[in-house]
Amino acid sequence: MDQANRRQLVKTGALSAGVLLLAALLVIVNYFGWKYYKRFDWTSSQLYSLSDKTKNVLKGLNKDVDFIVFMSPDQQRDLYQPTNELLQRYGSASRRVHVKFLDLEKNPLEAQSLSQQYGVTTQGVVVASGKDKRVISSADLADIDSTSGEPRITGYKGEQLFTSAILQLSEGRKPKILFTTGHGERSLDDQGGGGLALAQQLLGRDNFDLSEWASLGKSAVPAGTDLLVIAGPTGSFVQPELDAFSAYLNNGGRMLVLLDPTLAPAGAGGGLVKTNLEGWLARYGIKAGQDIVVDPTAILPFFGPETIFIKSYGEHPITKAFAGAGVPVLTSLVRSMAAGNAPGVKVTELMRTSP
């Protein structure tokens, strides 16, 4: 590969950061939704009836919880009605629960004041207790199916999200997400196109505790870590680090590995940088290709062949919204990932290029 092409690939690699960040956000949001969802047998047939488990949580409250709803009853009628019905039942079940609905159109000044007070930038629901709070976007309240053209709600997730927020506030801690450092990973403080400052802004402020962790020389992942993220490393991990990751997974931990195809220096024989994660991932049924994906059937005008769009998705909650809406994902400079063989491991492909 000549130097001009190499520089172009490195330059366009920054474009893939947005897709990587999107994937990270989707995985994180879905993971913590599953985590608290599995605690309960949520009622799906009785939309507005509280489950027994939710009633027990509300009965055990020892401090006040405020729900502030930033939604328009006219513009978001399909979400406003079930949210209103459900939260009225929360309020009836416990005197500790207080619900306030803000009509963004009829009371814009009050809505603006409370938006500034709670740091809300999108429509949704704030769950607050004392000085702590969780913010639930209206986009997360329901599953939407757009395959027939007209968006249609196929599942309302209010009880799952509201009771999960109450539990987190009651426990007095936010889910802890660690990002490894020391191997050229993308930084939480980087405001550039390749950084993760947006993740810090969207997740760390209200709902999650995001921080960085230097894994080199550490014998174990810190206790209390709910999710460990390796975001775009450009250097190699050593065996003790990999052993620590394995021990963390074996003890029930969760990891998100975002592996870019980083080009090795010209004097190093070309190809991709070896991070040593490739062989480690193979133990878990994931084959990381030593390549850059090019799909001639999915290229875009005015872009190089390394920039493609993907519209074929696997069966998984993470990609369900994309598949339902028929929305393609634009990627630039990505490597192939494929399912391998690992005993007792189930691998699901999230996105696929053309056959």
mmCIF file of C-alpha atoms in Angstrom:
data_model
loop_
_atom_site.group_PDB
_atom_site.id
_atom_site.type_symbol
_atom_site.label_atom_id
_atom_site.label_comp_id
_atom_site.label_asym_id
_atom_site.label_seq_id
_atom_site.Cartn_x
_atom_site.Cartn_y
_atom_site.Cartn_z
ATOM 1 C CA MET A 1 0.000 0.000 0.000
ATOM 2 C CA ASP A 2 1.494 3.379 -1.011
ATOM 3 C CA GLN A 3 1.871 6.282 1.388
ATOM 4 C CA ALA A 4 -0.958 8.345 -0.171
ATOM 5 C CA ASN A 5 -3.479 5.538 0.315
ATOM 6 C CA ARG A 6 -2.180 4.894 3.813
ATOM 7 C CA ARG A 7 -2.670 8.541 4.812
ATOM 8 C CA GLN A 8 -6.176 8.537 3.312
ATOM 9 C CA LEU A 9 -7.158 5.453 5.301
ATOM 10 C CA VAL A 10 -5.816 6.906 8.508
ATOM 11 C CA LYS A 11 -7.652 10.183 7.864
ATOM 12 C CA THR A 12 -11.000 8.567 7.084
ATOM 13 C CA GLY A 13 -10.642 6.291 10.075
ATOM 14 C CA ALA A 14 -11.803 9.184 12.239
ATOM 15 C CA LEU A 15 -15.186 8.986 10.496
ATOM 16 C CA SER A 16 -15.795 5.556 11.998
ATOM 17 C CA ALA A 17 -15.567 6.965 15.539
ATOM 18 C CA GLY A 18 -19.176 8.064 15.399
ATOM 19 C CA VAL A 19 -20.314 4.566 14.451
ATOM 20 C CA LEU A 20 -18.153 3.024 17.168
ATOM 21 C CA LEU A 21 -19.564 5.443 19.722
ATOM 22 C CA LEU A 22 -23.096 4.660 18.571
ATOM 23 C CA ALA A 23 -22.442 0.942 18.955
ATOM 24 C CA ALA A 24 -21.019 1.539 22.420
ATOM 25 C CA LEU A 25 -24.024 3.557 23.533
ATOM 26 C CA LEU A 26 -26.444 0.960 22.209
ATOM 27 C CA VAL A 27 -24.654 -1.883 23.956
ATOM 28 C CA ILE A 28 -24.380 0.005 27.232
ATOM 29 C CA VAL A 29 -28.008 1.110 27.267
ATOM 30 C CA ASN A 30 -29.292 -2.341 26.349
ATOM 31 C CA TYR A 31 -27.017 -4.086 28.853
ATOM 32 C CA PHE A 32 -28.226 -2.068 31.811
ATOM 33 C CA GLY A 33 -31.791 -2.357 30.626
ATOM 34 C CA TRP A 34 -31.411 -6.155 30.620
ATOM 35 C CA LYS A 35 -29.669 -6.097 33.993
ATOM 36 C CA TYR A 36 -32.587 -4.588 35.840
ATOM 37 C CA TYR A 37 -35.200 -6.125 33.576
ATOM 38 C CA LYS A 38 -34.159 -9.618 34.630
ATOM 39 C CA ARG A 39 -34.844 -8.837 38.254
ATOM 40 C CA PHE A 40 -38.564 -8.776 37.626
ATOM 41 C CA ASP A 41 -41.311 -10.511 35.714
ATOM 42 C CA TRP A 42 -42.712 -7.394 34.095
ATOM 43 C CA THR A 43 -46.388 -7.455 33.114
ATOM 44 C CA SER A 44 -46.746 -7.148 29.362
ATOM 45 C CA SER A 45 -50.402 -8.051 28.899
ATOM 46 C CA GLN A 46 -51.651 -5.496 31.454
ATOM 47 C CA LEU A 47 -49.966 -2.334 30.231
ATOM 48 C CA TYR A 48 -50.937 -0.039 33.093
ATOM 49 C CA SER A 49 -50.957 -2.564 35.947
ATOM 50 C CA LEU A 50 -47.964 -2.490 38.253
ATOM 51 C CA SER A 51 -46.184 -5.784 38.778
ATOM 52 C CA ASP A 52 -45.970 -7.176 42.285
ATOM 53 C CA LYS A 53 -42.231 -6.560 42.315
ATOM 54 C CA THR A 54 -42.688 -2.878 41.477
ATOM 55 C CA LYS A 55 -45.276 -2.592 44.238
ATOM 56 C CA ASN A 56 -42.779 -4.098 46.685
ATOM 57 C CA VAL A 57 -40.091 -1.627 45.591
ATOM 58 C CA LEU A 58 -42.479 1.290 46.060
ATOM 59 C CA LYS A 59 -43.632 -0.062 49.411
ATOM 60 C CA GLY A 60 -40.035 -0.188 50.619
ATOM 61 C CA LEU A 61 -39.164 3.407 49.722
ATOM 62 C CA ASN A 62 -37.706 5.343 52.651
ATOM 63 C CA LYS A 63 -37.173 8.639 50.824
ATOM 64 C CA ASP A 64 -39.105 10.743 48.353
ATOM 65 C CA VAL A 65 -38.828 10.153 44.602
ATOM 66 C CA ASP A 66 -39.892 12.815 42.111
ATOM 67 C CA PHE A 67 -40.929 12.122 38.516
ATOM 68 C CA ILE A 68 -40.800 15.172 36.246
ATOM 69 C CA VAL A 69 -42.204 14.473 32.799
ATOM 70 C CA PHE A 70 -40.984 16.693 29.959
ATOM 71 C CA MET A 71 -43.348 15.645 27.176
ATOM 72 C CA SER A 72 -45.968 17.188 24.918
ATOM 73 C CA PRO A 73 -49.419 15.537 25.139
ATOM 74 C CA ASP A 74 -50.160 16.606 21.569
ATOM 75 C CA GLN A 75 -46.871 15.875 19.801
ATOM 76 C CA GLN A 76 -46.125 12.663 21.716
ATOM 77 C CA ARG A 77 -49.617 11.378 22.388
ATOM 78 C CA ASP A 78 -48.743 7.703 21.900
ATOM 79 C CA LEU A 79 -46.081 7.948 24.627
ATOM 80 C CA TYR A 80 -47.698 10.567 26.829
ATOM 81 C CA GLN A 81 -50.862 8.558 27.527
ATOM 82 C CA PRO A 82 -49.233 5.325 28.795
ATOM 83 C CA THR A 83 -46.614 7.344 30.712
ATOM 84 C CA ASN A 84 -49.353 9.381 32.387
ATOM 85 C CA GLU A 85 -51.425 6.305 33.250
ATOM 86 C CA LEU A 86 -48.452 4.375 34.589
ATOM 87 C CA LEU A 87 -46.983 7.145 36.730
ATOM 88 C CA GLN A 88 -50.383 7.908 38.250
ATOM 89 C CA ARG A 89 -50.332 4.320 39.502
ATOM 90 C CA TYR A 90 -46.824 4.812 40.894
ATOM 91 C CA GLY A 91 -48.100 7.841 42.801
ATOM 92 C CA SER A 92 -51.137 5.965 44.083
ATOM 93 C CA ALA A 93 -48.980 3.068 45.277
ATOM 94 C CA SER A 94 -46.663 5.198 47.449
ATOM 95 C CA ARG A 95 -46.898 8.554 49.174
ATOM 96 C CA ARG A 96 -43.155 8.836 48.608
ATOM 97 C CA VAL A 97 -43.688 9.200 44.868
ATOM 98 C CA HIS A 98 -44.509 12.633 43.432
ATOM 99 C CA VAL A 99 -45.324 13.123 39.753
ATOM 100 C CA LYS A 100 -45.275 16.386 37.827
ATOM 101 C CA PHE A 101 -46.194 16.695 34.141
ATOM 102 C CA LEU A 102 -44.941 19.663 32.179
ATOM 103 C CA ASP A 103 -46.734 20.691 29.024
ATOM 104 C CA LEU A 104 -43.880 22.063 26.961
ATOM 105 C CA GLU A 105 -46.249 24.091 24.784
ATOM 106 C CA LYS A 106 -48.614 25.523 27.418
ATOM 107 C CA ASN A 107 -45.980 26.179 30.109
ATOM 108 C CA PRO A 108 -42.743 26.926 28.214
ATOM 109 C CA LEU A 109 -41.242 29.167 30.922
ATOM 110 C CA GLU A 110 -41.728 26.621 33.711
ATOM 111 C CA ALA A 111 -40.464 23.863 31.422
ATOM 112 C CA GLN A 112 -37.370 25.895 30.564
ATOM 113 C CA SER A 113 -36.684 26.638 34.225
ATOM 114 C CA LEU A 114 -36.937 22.992 35.284
ATOM 115 C CA SER A 115 -34.955 21.875 32.236
ATOM 116 C CA GLN A 116 -32.095 24.078 33.380
ATOM 117 C CA GLN A 117 -32.469 22.904 36.974
ATOM 118 C CA TYR A 118 -32.224 19.232 36.036
ATOM 119 C CA GLY A 119 -29.902 19.645 33.053
ATOM 120 C CA VAL A 120 -32.395 18.145 30.604
ATOM 121 C CA THR A 121 -31.814 18.713 26.895
ATOM 122 C CA THR A 122 -34.314 16.256 25.359
ATOM 123 C CA GLN A 123 -37.923 15.270 25.999
ATOM 124 C CA GLY A 124 -38.343 12.483 28.501
ATOM 125 C CA VAL A 125 -38.677 11.741 32.214
ATOM 126 C CA VAL A 126 -36.435 12.799 35.095
ATOM 127 C CA VAL A 127 -36.439 10.543 38.172
ATOM 128 C CA ALA A 128 -34.935 12.446 41.105
ATOM 129 C CA SER A 129 -34.312 11.712 44.768
ATOM 130 C CA GLY A 130 -32.354 14.132 46.938
ATOM 131 C CA LYS A 131 -29.421 15.446 44.927
ATOM 132 C CA ASP A 132 -29.260 12.442 42.613
ATOM 133 C CA LYS A 133 -31.259 11.797 39.446
ATOM 134 C CA ARG A 134 -31.670 9.604 36.391
ATOM 135 C CA VAL A 135 -32.796 10.860 32.990
ATOM 136 C CA ILE A 136 -34.892 8.641 30.702
ATOM 137 C CA SER A 137 -35.232 9.814 27.107
ATOM 138 C CA SER A 138 -38.662 9.504 25.523
ATOM 139 C CA ALA A 139 -36.962 7.586 22.694
ATOM 140 C CA ASP A 140 -36.140 4.785 25.162
ATOM 141 C CA LEU A 141 -39.673 4.408 26.503
ATOM 142 C CA ALA A 142 -40.968 2.199 23.707
ATOM 143 C CA ASP A 143 -39.989 -0.156 20.898
ATOM 144 C CA ILE A 144 -40.949 1.338 17.541
ATOM 145 C CA ASP A 145 -41.683 -0.633 14.371
ATOM 146 C CA SER A 146 -41.449 1.349 11.123
ATOM 147 C CA THR A 147 -41.442 -1.544 8.661
ATOM 148 C CA SER A 148 -44.973 -0.742 7.476
ATOM 149 C CA GLY A 149 -44.111 2.906 6.842
ATOM 150 C CA GLU A 150 -46.053 4.454 9.722
ATOM 151 C CA PRO A 151 -44.168 4.215 13.059
ATOM 152 C CA ARG A 152 -45.997 1.941 15.490
ATOM 153 C CA ILE A 153 -45.317 1.202 19.164
ATOM 154 C CA THR A 154 -44.820 -2.524 19.646
ATOM 155 C CA GLY A 155 -43.806 -2.478 23.298
ATOM 156 C CA TYR A 156 -43.912 0.064 26.118
ATOM 157 C CA LYS A 157 -40.970 -0.138 28.555
ATOM 158 C CA GLY A 158 -41.977 2.474 31.117
ATOM 159 C CA GLU A 159 -42.251 0.200 34.143
ATOM 160 C CA GLN A 160 -38.929 -1.446 33.392
ATOM 161 C CA LEU A 161 -37.119 1.892 33.145
ATOM 162 C CA PHE A 162 -38.900 3.735 35.955
ATOM 163 C CA THR A 163 -38.472 0.980 38.546
ATOM 164 C CA SER A 164 -34.869 0.424 37.480
ATOM 165 C CA ALA A 165 -34.206 4.129 38.064
ATOM 166 C CA ILE A 166 -35.791 3.954 41.528
ATOM 167 C CA LEU A 167 -33.641 0.944 42.401
ATOM 168 C CA GLN A 168 -30.465 2.705 41.305
ATOM 169 C CA LEU A 169 -31.358 5.791 43.335
ATOM 170 C CA SER A 170 -32.221 3.638 46.355
ATOM 171 C CA GLU A 171 -28.917 1.785 46.107
ATOM 172 C CA GLY A 172 -27.099 5.122 46.068
ATOM 173 C CA ARG A 173 -24.774 4.203 43.214
ATOM 174 C CA LYS A 174 -24.569 4.546 39.465
ATOM 175 C CA PRO A 175 -23.542 1.659 37.226
ATOM 176 C CA LYS A 176 -19.757 1.874 36.899
ATOM 177 C CA ILE A 177 -18.204 1.792 33.426
ATOM 178 C CA LEU A 178 -14.413 1.683 33.042
ATOM 179 C CA PHE A 179 -12.493 2.537 29.865
ATOM 180 C CA THR A 180 -8.997 1.068 29.582
ATOM 181 C CA THR A 181 -6.034 3.358 28.879
ATOM 182 C CA GLY A 182 -2.347 2.922 28.080
ATOM 183 C CA HIS A 183 -2.693 1.340 24.634
ATOM 184 C CA GLY A 184 -3.672 4.313 22.495
ATOM 185 C CA GLU A 185 -7.384 3.916 23.236
ATOM 186 C CA ARG A 186 -9.891 6.659 22.541
ATOM 187 C CA SER A 187 -10.121 9.051 25.468
ATOM 188 C CA LEU A 188 -13.131 10.197 27.453
ATOM 189 C CA ASP A 189 -11.657 13.712 27.548
ATOM 190 C CA ASP A 190 -11.012 13.961 23.803
ATOM 191 C CA GLN A 191 -13.432 16.454 22.228
ATOM 192 C CA GLY A 192 -12.301 15.554 18.689
ATOM 193 C CA GLY A 193 -14.018 13.305 16.188
ATOM 194 C CA GLY A 194 -12.130 10.270 17.452
ATOM 195 C CA GLY A 195 -12.728 10.952 21.139
ATOM 196 C CA LEU A 196 -15.383 9.770 23.560
ATOM 197 C CA ALA A 197 -16.223 13.095 25.192
ATOM 198 C CA LEU A 198 -19.769 12.747 23.858
ATOM 199 C CA ALA A 199 -20.173 9.465 25.729
ATOM 200 C CA GLN A 200 -18.982 11.208 28.887
ATOM 201 C CA GLN A 201 -21.509 13.965 28.319
ATOM 202 C CA LEU A 202 -24.473 11.729 27.484
ATOM 203 C CA LEU A 203 -23.926 8.924 29.967
ATOM 204 C CA GLY A 204 -21.626 10.023 32.748
ATOM 205 C CA ARG A 205 -23.499 13.038 33.977
ATOM 206 C CA ASP A 206 -26.768 11.478 35.077
ATOM 207 C CA ASN A 207 -27.134 7.741 34.649
ATOM 208 C CA PHE A 208 -23.648 6.222 34.697
ATOM 209 C CA ASP A 209 -20.274 6.603 36.377
ATOM 210 C CA LEU A 210 -17.680 6.698 33.581
ATOM 211 C CA SER A 211 -13.966 6.731 34.305
ATOM 212 C CA GLU A 212 -10.669 5.600 32.805
ATOM 213 C CA TRP A 213 -8.514 2.762 34.115
ATOM 214 C CA ALA A 214 -4.864 2.012 33.338
ATOM 215 C CA SER A 215 -4.886 -1.779 33.102
ATOM 216 C CA LEU A 216 -1.138 -2.340 32.669
ATOM 217 C CA GLY A 217 0.382 -3.745 35.846
ATOM 218 C CA LYS A 218 -2.993 -4.412 37.461
ATOM 219 C CA SER A 219 -3.814 -7.949 38.528
ATOM 220 C CA ALA A 220 -7.603 -7.577 38.426
ATOM 221 C CA VAL A 221 -10.391 -5.381 37.144
ATOM 222 C CA PRO A 222 -11.538 -3.091 39.994
ATOM 223 C CA ALA A 223 -14.350 -4.484 42.120
ATOM 224 C CA GLY A 224 -17.765 -3.022 41.411
ATOM 225 C CA THR A 225 -17.138 -2.569 37.683
ATOM 226 C CA ASP A 226 -20.372 -3.180 35.787
ATOM 227 C CA LEU A 227 -18.900 -2.830 32.309
ATOM 228 C CA LEU A 228 -15.315 -2.708 30.984
ATOM 229 C CA VAL A 229 -14.737 -0.985 27.632
ATOM 230 C CA ILE A 230 -11.698 -1.255 25.354
ATOM 231 C CA ALA A 231 -12.209 1.493 22.768
ATOM 232 C CA GLY A 232 -9.998 1.462 19.688
ATOM 233 C CA PRO A 233 -6.571 0.440 21.024
ATOM 234 C CA THR A 234 -3.534 1.077 18.823
ATOM 235 C CA GLY A 235 -1.021 -0.781 20.995
ATOM 236 C CA SER A 236 -0.607 -4.272 22.411
ATOM 237 C CA PHE A 237 -1.962 -5.758 25.629
ATOM 238 C CA VAL A 238 0.277 -8.065 27.649
ATOM 239 C CA GLN A 239 -0.708 -11.483 28.967
ATOM 240 C CA PRO A 240 -1.349 -10.430 32.601
ATOM 241 C CA GLU A 241 -3.869 -7.886 31.343
ATOM 242 C CA LEU A 242 -5.617 -10.509 29.240
ATOM 243 C CA ASP A 243 -5.683 -12.857 32.223
ATOM 244 C CA ALA A 244 -7.319 -10.121 34.310
ATOM 245 C CA PHE A 245 -9.959 -9.619 31.614
ATOM 246 C CA SER A 246 -10.669 -13.348 31.498
ATOM 247 C CA ALA A 247 -11.025 -13.569 35.253
ATOM 248 C CA TYR A 248 -13.417 -10.622 35.175
ATOM 249 C CA LEU A 249 -15.591 -12.288 32.523
ATOM 250 C CA ASN A 250 -15.499 -15.633 34.298
ATOM 251 C CA ASN A 251 -16.836 -13.932 37.430
ATOM 252 C CA GLY A 252 -19.851 -12.537 35.584
ATOM 253 C CA GLY A 253 -18.365 -9.318 34.214
ATOM 254 C CA ARG A 254 -19.316 -7.661 30.917
ATOM 255 C CA MET A 255 -16.958 -6.217 28.310
ATOM 256 C CA LEU A 256 -17.322 -4.105 25.177
ATOM 257 C CA VAL A 257 -14.362 -4.364 22.789
ATOM 258 C CA LEU A 258 -14.170 -1.859 19.911
ATOM 259 C CA LEU A 259 -11.315 -2.983 17.691
ATOM 260 C CA ASP A 260 -10.263 -0.645 14.871
ATOM 261 C CA PRO A 261 -8.074 -1.802 11.952
ATOM 262 C CA THR A 262 -5.024 0.280 12.887
ATOM 263 C CA LEU A 263 -2.341 0.295 10.201
ATOM 264 C CA ALA A 264 1.129 -0.790 11.304
ATOM 265 C CA PRO A 265 4.089 1.527 10.505
ATOM 266 C CA ALA A 266 5.580 1.028 7.056
ATOM 267 C CA GLY A 267 8.846 -0.217 8.569
ATOM 268 C CA ALA A 268 7.027 -2.882 10.590
ATOM 269 C CA GLY A 269 6.105 -4.952 7.562
ATOM 270 C CA GLY A 270 2.703 -3.358 6.901
ATOM 271 C CA GLY A 271 -0.610 -4.953 7.743
ATOM 272 C CA LEU A 272 -2.526 -4.164 10.915
ATOM 273 C CA VAL A 273 -1.208 -3.506 14.389
ATOM 274 C CA LYS A 274 -1.425 -6.617 16.587
ATOM 275 C CA THR A 275 -3.139 -5.763 19.876
ATOM 276 C CA ASN A 276 -3.026 -9.356 21.198
ATOM 277 C CA LEU A 277 -6.769 -9.048 21.666
ATOM 278 C CA GLU A 278 -7.255 -10.970 18.422
ATOM 279 C CA GLY A 279 -6.139 -14.306 19.854
ATOM 280 C CA TRP A 280 -7.832 -13.597 23.168
ATOM 281 C CA LEU A 281 -11.180 -12.893 21.457
ATOM 282 C CA ALA A 282 -10.901 -16.187 19.572
ATOM 283 C CA ARG A 283 -11.247 -17.978 22.908
ATOM 284 C CA TYR A 284 -14.737 -16.482 23.122
ATOM 285 C CA GLY A 285 -15.799 -17.437 19.601
ATOM 286 C CA ILE A 286 -14.910 -14.150 17.856
ATOM 287 C CA LYS A 287 -12.589 -14.085 14.847
ATOM 288 C CA ALA A 288 -11.042 -10.641 14.301
ATOM 289 C CA GLY A 289 -9.964 -10.344 10.676
ATOM 290 C CA GLN A 290 -6.588 -8.879 9.761
ATOM 291 C CA ASP A 291 -8.176 -6.853 7.011
ATOM 292 C CA ILE A 292 -10.158 -3.779 6.035
ATOM 293 C CA VAL A 293 -13.730 -4.320 4.849
ATOM 294 C CA VAL A 294 -14.601 -3.240 1.309
ATOM 295 C CA ASP A 295 -18.073 -3.877 -0.143
ATOM 296 C CA PRO A 296 -18.397 -2.898 -3.842
ATOM 297 C CA THR A 297 -22.197 -3.144 -3.636
ATOM 298 C CA ALA A 298 -22.465 -0.671 -0.757
ATOM 299 C CA ILE A 299 -20.106 2.184 -1.599
ATOM 300 C CA LEU A 300 -21.132 5.841 -1.604
ATOM 301 C CA PRO A 301 -20.462 8.495 -4.252
ATOM 302 C CA PHE A 302 -17.513 10.796 -3.501
ATOM 303 C CA PHE A 303 -16.192 8.433 -0.825
ATOM 304 C CA GLY A 304 -13.375 5.933 -0.990
ATOM 305 C CA PRO A 305 -14.005 2.159 -1.103
ATOM 306 C CA GLU A 306 -13.296 1.893 2.632
ATOM 307 C CA THR A 307 -16.495 3.859 3.388
ATOM 308 C CA ILE A 308 -19.595 1.672 3.092
ATOM 309 C CA PHE A 309 -23.137 1.548 4.365
ATOM 310 C CA ILE A 310 -24.595 -1.509 6.070
ATOM 311 C CA LYS A 311 -28.295 -2.343 6.163
ATOM 312 C CA SER A 312 -28.274 -6.049 6.980
ATOM 313 C CA TYR A 313 -28.629 -6.780 10.688
ATOM 314 C CA GLY A 314 -28.614 -9.815 12.931
ATOM 315 C CA GLU A 315 -31.411 -10.721 15.330
ATOM 316 C CA HIS A 316 -30.492 -8.812 18.462
ATOM 317 C CA PRO A 317 -32.094 -6.109 20.666
ATOM 318 C CA ILE A 318 -29.168 -3.782 19.912
ATOM 319 C CA THR A 319 -29.966 -3.642 16.204
ATOM 320 C CA LYS A 320 -33.724 -4.146 16.408
ATOM 321 C CA ALA A 321 -34.523 -0.445 16.018
ATOM 322 C CA PHE A 322 -32.254 -0.088 12.970
ATOM 323 C CA ALA A 323 -33.688 -3.180 11.311
ATOM 324 C CA GLY A 324 -37.271 -2.164 12.072
ATOM 325 C CA ALA A 325 -36.812 1.300 10.612
ATOM 326 C CA GLY A 326 -34.733 0.087 7.673
ATOM 327 C CA VAL A 327 -32.001 2.570 8.584
ATOM 328 C CA PRO A 328 -28.495 1.871 7.228
ATOM 329 C CA VAL A 329 -25.329 2.536 9.235
ATOM 330 C CA LEU A 330 -22.440 4.359 7.595
ATOM 331 C CA THR A 331 -19.023 2.944 8.452
ATOM 332 C CA SER A 332 -15.539 3.938 7.414
ATOM 333 C CA LEU A 333 -12.370 1.919 7.862
ATOM 334 C CA VAL A 334 -13.614 -1.167 9.694
ATOM 335 C CA ARG A 335 -12.261 -4.683 10.030
ATOM 336 C CA SER A 336 -14.207 -7.890 9.632
ATOM 337 C CA MET A 337 -15.518 -9.857 12.585
ATOM 338 C CA ALA A 338 -16.877 -13.375 12.284
ATOM 339 C CA ALA A 339 -18.195 -16.118 14.516
ATOM 340 C CA GLY A 340 -15.655 -18.759 15.442
ATOM 341 C CA ASN A 341 -15.832 -21.897 17.540
ATOM 342 C CA ALA A 342 -15.797 -21.769 21.327
ATOM 343 C CA PRO A 343 -17.447 -24.327 23.627
ATOM 344 C CA GLY A 344 -20.468 -22.962 25.457
ATOM 345 C CA VAL A 345 -20.386 -19.574 23.709
ATOM 346 C CA LYS A 346 -23.168 -18.181 21.500
ATOM 347 C CA VAL A 347 -22.083 -15.492 19.034
ATOM 348 C CA THR A 348 -24.558 -13.134 17.345
ATOM 349 C CA GLU A 349 -23.541 -11.013 14.368
ATOM 350 C CA LEU A 350 -24.920 -7.479 14.686
ATOM 351 C CA MET A 351 -24.264 -6.140 11.181
ATOM 352 C CA ARG A 352 -23.365 -7.821 7.885
ATOM 353 C CA THR A 353 -22.009 -6.684 4.555
ATOM 354 C CA SER A 354 -23.382 -8.132 1.307
ATOM 355 C CA PRO A 355 -22.708 -11.855 0.676
#
